[in-house]
Short mmCIF file of C-alpha atoms and ligand atoms in Angstrom, two decimals:
data_model
loop_
_atom_site.label_atom_id
_atom_site.label_comp_id
_atom_site.label_asym_id
_atom_site.label_seq_id
_atom_site.Cartn_x
_atom_site.Cartn_y
_atom_site.Cartn_z
CA MET A 1 -25.77 113.41 97.09
CA PRO A 2 -28.79 114.53 95.03
CA ALA A 3 -29.71 111.80 92.51
CA ASP A 4 -29.60 114.22 89.56
CA LEU A 5 -26.38 116.04 90.49
CA LEU A 6 -24.60 114.83 87.33
CA LYS A 7 -27.67 114.26 85.15
CA GLY A 8 -26.81 114.11 81.46
CA GLN A 9 -23.06 113.99 82.02
CA LYS A 10 -20.78 111.30 80.58
CA ALA A 11 -17.95 109.94 82.68
CA VAL A 12 -14.96 107.68 82.09
CA VAL A 13 -13.48 105.97 85.16
CA THR A 14 -10.23 104.07 84.74
CA GLY A 15 -9.55 100.99 86.83
CA ALA A 16 -13.28 100.85 87.58
CA ASN A 17 -13.62 97.11 88.24
CA SER A 18 -12.07 97.21 91.72
CA GLY A 19 -11.80 99.25 94.90
CA ILE A 20 -12.03 103.02 94.65
CA GLY A 21 -12.64 103.06 90.89
CA MET A 22 -15.56 100.65 91.23
CA ALA A 23 -17.17 102.69 94.03
CA THR A 24 -16.60 105.87 92.04
CA ALA A 25 -18.15 104.51 88.85
CA VAL A 26 -21.22 103.39 90.81
CA ALA A 27 -21.50 106.73 92.63
CA LEU A 28 -21.27 108.68 89.37
CA GLY A 29 -24.06 106.52 87.91
CA ARG A 30 -26.15 107.00 91.04
CA ALA A 31 -25.71 110.76 90.58
CA GLY A 32 -27.14 110.50 87.06
CA ALA A 33 -24.06 110.21 84.82
CA ASP A 34 -23.55 107.69 82.04
CA VAL A 35 -20.36 105.79 82.80
CA VAL A 36 -17.59 104.01 80.90
CA VAL A 37 -16.21 101.30 83.19
CA ASN A 38 -12.58 100.86 82.18
CA TYR A 39 -10.67 97.74 83.18
CA VAL A 40 -7.45 96.09 82.09
CA ALA A 41 -8.15 92.61 83.52
CA GLY A 42 -11.25 91.16 85.16
CA ALA A 43 -14.05 91.47 82.60
CA ASP A 44 -16.54 89.74 84.91
CA ASP A 45 -16.09 92.32 87.67
CA ALA A 46 -16.41 95.10 85.12
CA GLY A 47 -19.64 93.55 83.83
CA GLU A 48 -21.09 93.47 87.34
CA VAL A 49 -20.24 97.15 87.85
CA VAL A 50 -21.95 97.96 84.54
CA GLU A 51 -25.11 96.12 85.65
CA ARG A 52 -25.17 97.99 88.98
CA ILE A 53 -24.84 101.32 87.19
CA ARG A 54 -27.54 100.48 84.63
CA GLY A 55 -29.80 99.82 87.61
CA PHE A 56 -29.86 103.59 88.16
CA GLY A 57 -31.44 104.05 84.71
CA VAL A 58 -28.33 105.49 83.07
CA ARG A 59 -26.11 104.11 80.32
CA ALA A 60 -22.91 102.19 81.07
CA TYR A 61 -20.57 99.81 79.32
CA ALA A 62 -17.26 98.13 80.07
CA HIS A 63 -14.18 99.01 78.05
CA GLU A 64 -10.90 97.09 78.22
CA ALA A 65 -7.83 99.31 77.92
CA ASP A 66 -4.39 99.62 79.45
CA VAL A 67 -4.08 103.26 80.54
CA SER A 68 -0.34 103.21 79.90
CA ASP A 69 -0.88 102.36 76.21
CA GLU A 70 -1.39 105.48 74.08
CA ASP A 71 -3.42 103.85 71.31
CA GLN A 72 -5.72 102.12 73.80
CA VAL A 73 -6.44 105.36 75.69
CA VAL A 74 -7.09 107.22 72.43
CA GLU A 75 -9.57 104.53 71.40
CA MET A 76 -11.22 104.44 74.85
CA VAL A 77 -12.09 108.13 74.68
CA ALA A 78 -12.98 108.00 70.97
CA ARG A 79 -15.42 105.16 71.63
CA ALA A 80 -16.99 107.07 74.53
CA VAL A 81 -17.60 109.99 72.18
CA ARG A 82 -19.04 107.65 69.52
CA GLU A 83 -21.33 105.77 71.93
CA LEU A 84 -22.28 108.43 74.49
CA GLY A 85 -21.91 111.59 72.36
CA THR A 86 -19.15 113.21 74.41
CA VAL A 87 -17.21 112.99 77.68
CA ASP A 88 -17.72 115.48 80.55
CA ILE A 89 -15.79 113.81 83.40
CA MET A 90 -12.51 111.89 83.31
CA VAL A 91 -11.57 110.10 86.52
CA ALA A 92 -7.96 108.97 86.07
CA ASN A 93 -8.02 106.42 88.86
CA ALA A 94 -6.09 103.34 87.67
CA GLY A 95 -3.02 102.68 89.72
CA LEU A 96 -0.80 99.98 91.16
CA GLN A 97 2.14 99.32 93.47
CA ARG A 98 5.33 97.33 92.89
CA ASP A 99 7.00 97.69 96.28
CA SER A 100 10.69 97.17 97.03
CA PRO A 101 13.51 98.75 98.99
CA LEU A 102 15.54 100.98 96.69
CA THR A 103 18.55 98.71 96.29
CA GLY A 104 16.38 95.77 95.24
CA MET A 105 14.02 97.71 93.00
CA THR A 106 14.31 96.73 89.36
CA LEU A 107 13.97 99.20 86.54
CA ALA A 108 10.91 97.21 85.45
CA GLN A 109 9.26 97.79 88.87
CA TRP A 110 10.06 101.50 88.69
CA GLN A 111 8.91 101.86 85.09
CA LYS A 112 5.65 99.92 85.47
CA VAL A 113 4.46 102.16 88.30
CA ILE A 114 5.45 105.36 86.51
CA ASP A 115 3.84 104.13 83.27
CA VAL A 116 0.48 103.31 84.85
CA ASN A 117 0.22 105.86 87.68
CA LEU A 118 1.72 108.91 85.96
CA THR A 119 1.89 108.42 82.18
CA GLY A 120 -1.57 106.83 82.27
CA GLN A 121 -2.98 109.97 83.90
CA PHE A 122 -1.23 112.16 81.30
CA LEU A 123 -2.76 110.16 78.44
CA CYS A 124 -6.26 110.12 79.92
CA ALA A 125 -6.14 113.84 80.70
CA ARG A 126 -4.85 114.68 77.23
CA GLU A 127 -7.53 112.74 75.39
CA ALA A 128 -10.32 114.06 77.63
CA ALA A 129 -9.10 117.65 77.26
CA LYS A 130 -9.20 117.38 73.46
CA GLU A 131 -12.86 116.41 73.61
CA PHE A 132 -13.68 119.09 76.23
CA MET A 133 -12.09 121.77 74.03
CA ARG A 134 -13.82 120.50 70.88
CA ARG A 135 -17.25 120.67 72.55
CA GLY A 136 -16.89 123.64 74.90
CA VAL A 137 -19.36 124.53 77.64
CA VAL A 138 -22.93 123.28 77.36
CA PRO A 139 -24.64 125.34 80.09
CA GLU A 140 -27.61 122.97 80.51
CA VAL A 141 -25.16 120.17 81.35
CA SER A 142 -22.44 121.87 83.41
CA ARG A 143 -20.82 125.26 83.99
CA ALA A 144 -17.48 123.70 83.00
CA ALA A 145 -16.42 122.35 79.62
CA GLY A 146 -15.10 119.31 81.44
CA LYS A 147 -13.64 117.97 84.63
CA ILE A 148 -10.47 115.92 85.04
CA ILE A 149 -10.02 114.25 88.42
CA CYS A 150 -6.64 112.72 89.13
CA MET A 151 -6.65 109.97 91.74
CA SER A 152 -3.61 110.81 93.78
CA SER A 153 -2.65 109.71 97.30
CA VAL A 154 -1.44 111.13 100.59
CA HIS A 155 1.93 110.02 99.16
CA GLN A 156 1.69 113.01 96.87
CA ILE A 157 3.25 114.78 99.89
CA ILE A 158 4.19 112.07 102.42
CA PRO A 159 7.48 110.29 101.64
CA TRP A 160 7.17 106.48 101.76
CA ALA A 161 10.29 104.35 102.31
CA GLY A 162 10.23 101.13 100.32
CA HIS A 163 7.83 102.60 97.77
CA VAL A 164 9.92 105.16 95.89
CA ASN A 165 8.29 104.33 92.57
CA TYR A 166 4.77 104.82 93.94
CA ALA A 167 5.54 107.96 95.97
CA SER A 168 7.35 109.49 92.99
CA SER A 169 4.43 108.72 90.71
CA LYS A 170 1.96 110.39 93.06
CA GLY A 171 4.24 113.38 93.65
CA GLY A 172 4.29 113.66 89.87
CA VAL A 173 0.51 113.43 89.71
CA GLY A 174 0.32 116.47 92.00
CA MET A 175 2.39 118.60 89.64
CA LEU A 176 0.72 117.12 86.55
CA MET A 177 -2.63 118.15 88.01
CA GLN A 178 -1.56 121.69 88.94
CA THR A 179 0.13 122.34 85.61
CA LEU A 180 -2.82 121.04 83.63
CA ALA A 181 -5.19 123.04 85.81
CA GLN A 182 -3.25 126.20 85.02
CA GLU A 183 -3.10 125.38 81.29
CA LEU A 184 -6.72 124.30 80.88
CA ALA A 185 -8.62 126.66 83.19
CA PRO A 186 -8.96 129.33 80.45
CA HIS A 187 -10.84 126.67 78.47
CA ARG A 188 -13.22 126.27 81.43
CA ILE A 189 -11.78 122.84 82.13
CA ARG A 190 -11.36 122.07 85.84
CA VAL A 191 -8.49 119.79 86.81
CA ASN A 192 -8.27 118.66 90.44
CA ALA A 193 -6.93 115.73 92.43
CA VAL A 194 -8.52 113.58 95.10
CA ALA A 195 -5.89 112.16 97.44
CA PRO A 196 -7.03 109.17 99.52
CA GLY A 197 -5.44 108.14 102.77
CA ALA A 198 -5.75 104.48 103.80
CA ILE A 199 -8.79 102.96 102.11
CA ARG A 200 -9.83 99.28 102.36
CA THR A 201 -9.16 97.95 98.83
CA PRO A 202 -7.16 95.11 97.25
CA ILE A 203 -4.16 97.42 96.67
CA ASN A 204 -3.28 97.54 100.39
CA THR A 205 -4.92 94.47 101.96
CA SER A 206 -1.93 93.62 104.15
CA ALA A 207 -2.15 97.06 105.80
CA TRP A 208 -5.56 96.35 107.38
CA ASN A 209 -6.54 92.65 107.13
CA THR A 210 -5.28 91.55 110.54
CA PRO A 211 -6.14 93.22 113.87
CA GLN A 212 -2.43 93.95 114.46
CA ALA A 213 -1.98 95.55 111.05
CA GLU A 214 -5.12 97.62 111.46
CA ALA A 215 -4.02 98.80 114.93
CA GLU A 216 -0.68 99.95 113.50
CA LEU A 217 -2.45 101.69 110.62
CA LEU A 218 -4.86 103.48 112.96
CA LYS A 219 -1.91 105.16 114.70
CA LEU A 220 -1.51 107.13 111.47
CA ILE A 221 -5.18 108.17 111.23
CA PRO A 222 -6.33 110.81 113.75
CA TYR A 223 -9.99 110.24 112.82
CA GLY A 224 -9.74 106.66 114.07
CA ARG A 225 -11.07 104.60 111.20
CA VAL A 226 -9.77 103.14 107.96
CA GLY A 227 -11.51 104.66 104.96
CA ASP A 228 -14.00 102.96 102.66
CA PRO A 229 -14.09 103.29 98.86
CA ASP A 230 -17.37 105.22 99.20
CA ASP A 231 -15.54 107.94 101.15
CA ILE A 232 -13.52 108.60 98.02
CA ALA A 233 -16.35 108.04 95.55
CA ASP A 234 -18.51 110.68 97.23
CA ALA A 235 -15.62 113.16 97.14
CA VAL A 236 -15.14 112.53 93.41
CA VAL A 237 -18.85 113.11 92.72
CA ALA A 238 -18.69 116.40 94.63
CA VAL A 239 -15.55 117.59 92.79
CA ALA A 240 -17.06 116.59 89.44
CA SER A 241 -20.29 118.49 90.12
CA ASP A 242 -21.06 122.16 89.69
CA LEU A 243 -21.33 122.44 93.49
CA LEU A 244 -17.53 122.79 93.36
CA ASP A 245 -17.38 124.74 90.09
CA TYR A 246 -14.90 127.28 91.48
CA VAL A 247 -12.49 124.60 92.71
CA VAL A 248 -9.62 124.54 90.22
CA GLY A 249 -6.17 123.02 90.67
CA THR A 250 -6.76 121.76 94.19
CA THR A 251 -5.92 118.49 95.90
CA LEU A 252 -8.73 117.31 98.16
CA TYR A 253 -7.20 115.04 100.82
CA VAL A 254 -9.73 112.44 101.94
CA ASP A 255 -7.65 110.79 104.60
CA GLY A 256 -9.14 111.00 108.11
CA GLY A 257 -6.36 113.44 108.96
CA MET A 258 -3.41 111.29 107.87
CA THR A 259 -1.69 114.35 106.40
CA LEU A 260 -1.86 116.12 109.80
CA PHE A 261 1.41 114.39 110.81
CA PRO A 262 -0.23 112.65 113.82
CA GLY A 263 3.16 111.71 115.29
CA PHE A 264 3.49 115.38 116.24
CA ALA A 265 0.35 115.24 118.42
CA THR A 266 2.53 113.89 121.21
CA GLY A 267 6.05 114.31 119.87
CA GLY A 268 8.12 116.96 118.14
P1 NAD B 301 -7.27 98.47 93.35
O1 NAD B 301 -6.09 97.60 93.16
O2 NAD B 301 -8.49 97.91 93.97
O3 NAD B 301 -7.70 99.14 91.99
C1 NAD B 301 -6.77 99.58 91.02
C2 NAD B 301 -7.42 99.47 89.68
O4 NAD B 301 -6.53 99.94 88.65
C3 NAD B 301 -7.77 98.02 89.32
O5 NAD B 301 -9.05 97.97 88.70
C4 NAD B 301 -6.68 97.65 88.34
O6 NAD B 301 -7.04 96.63 87.45
C5 NAD B 301 -6.53 98.98 87.62
N1 NAD B 301 -5.33 99.05 86.80
C6 NAD B 301 -4.06 98.71 87.13
N2 NAD B 301 -3.26 98.88 86.06
C7 NAD B 301 -4.05 99.32 85.04
C8 NAD B 301 -3.79 99.69 83.70
N3 NAD B 301 -2.57 99.59 83.17
N4 NAD B 301 -4.84 100.10 82.95
C9 NAD B 301 -6.09 100.18 83.46
N5 NAD B 301 -6.38 99.85 84.72
C10 NAD B 301 -5.36 99.43 85.50
O7 NAD B 301 -6.74 99.69 94.22
P2 NAD B 301 -7.46 101.04 94.70
O8 NAD B 301 -7.08 101.22 96.09
O9 NAD B 301 -8.89 101.05 94.34
O10 NAD B 301 -6.65 102.10 93.85
C11 NAD B 301 -7.28 103.06 93.00
C12 NAD B 301 -6.44 104.32 93.00
O11 NAD B 301 -6.46 104.90 94.31
C13 NAD B 301 -4.98 104.12 92.64
O12 NAD B 301 -4.54 105.19 91.81
C14 NAD B 301 -4.28 104.17 93.98
O13 NAD B 301 -2.94 104.59 93.88
C15 NAD B 301 -5.14 105.19 94.69
N6 NAD B 301 -5.02 105.15 96.15
C16 NAD B 301 -5.49 104.11 96.88
C17 NAD B 301 -5.35 104.13 98.26
C18 NAD B 301 -5.86 103.04 99.16
O14 NAD B 301 -5.63 103.11 100.37
N7 NAD B 301 -6.54 102.04 98.65
C19 NAD B 301 -4.72 105.21 98.88
C20 NAD B 301 -4.24 106.26 98.11
C21 NAD B 301 -4.40 106.22 96.74
#
């Protein structure tokens, strides 16, 4: 990626002290953006991410906020505008799992995942869109008034037994993204989703941290490797940049072919 691809742009990345969010925040800084590193727990990790980003000569700070709390999201974006002047890129990345078979799933497990993974994206998108509309297009900075990138998942379209809360939240993110893209495109705001396949992060450690688990996982990945957070971070930088200015309302699957239904390569 060119070092100045996002020069002068201001980005907020939620859940940026771990995994995909951390890699994305660093990649945005490397591409020249100032970055707000959101975290809900783990201030030390967030501080380290901030230091790495400042090493690129851009501004960064850590901001504690729970993306499922309306007041905290409002304040997160308001502070970004106060401290950085505006926001150009919102990466709604924060997410979690609370896995259970249906009959054992509590309402609390269901609600927590919907609150963070779906309502959190709604709140972040809403607050970012208000700022994008207030400011409008600044041609020297970007052809768009703003970019919202929803971190989705292959489970936006692949059903996932034992994870109905998570799969439902990501299915919802797909429609949230498309509807917002339709609503906001006339304001020159681009809304898109990046949908990772299996990426090595703390959210899914048990899926890849033993040779047996990794072998099972690889059966689902035609490209033959588990993804790294940087695979997703680079995709987010591309979607956020003017290189993809005409990409509106699209889900970019970054999954080594997981959504190609590999079981059908030999079956069906
Ligand atoms: P992760 O557990 O490493 O990171 C998740 C981040 O979200 C953490 O920083 C966590 O603290 C934060 N978070 C959780 N609840 C929050 C809240 N209420 N407010 C603010 N932050 C909160 O996992 P990850 O794999 O990096 O996941 C990032 C995103 O990517 C998630 O949306 C996840 O669903 C998605 N994803 C991951 C994979 C994968 O294979 N790792 C695959 C598909 C989608």
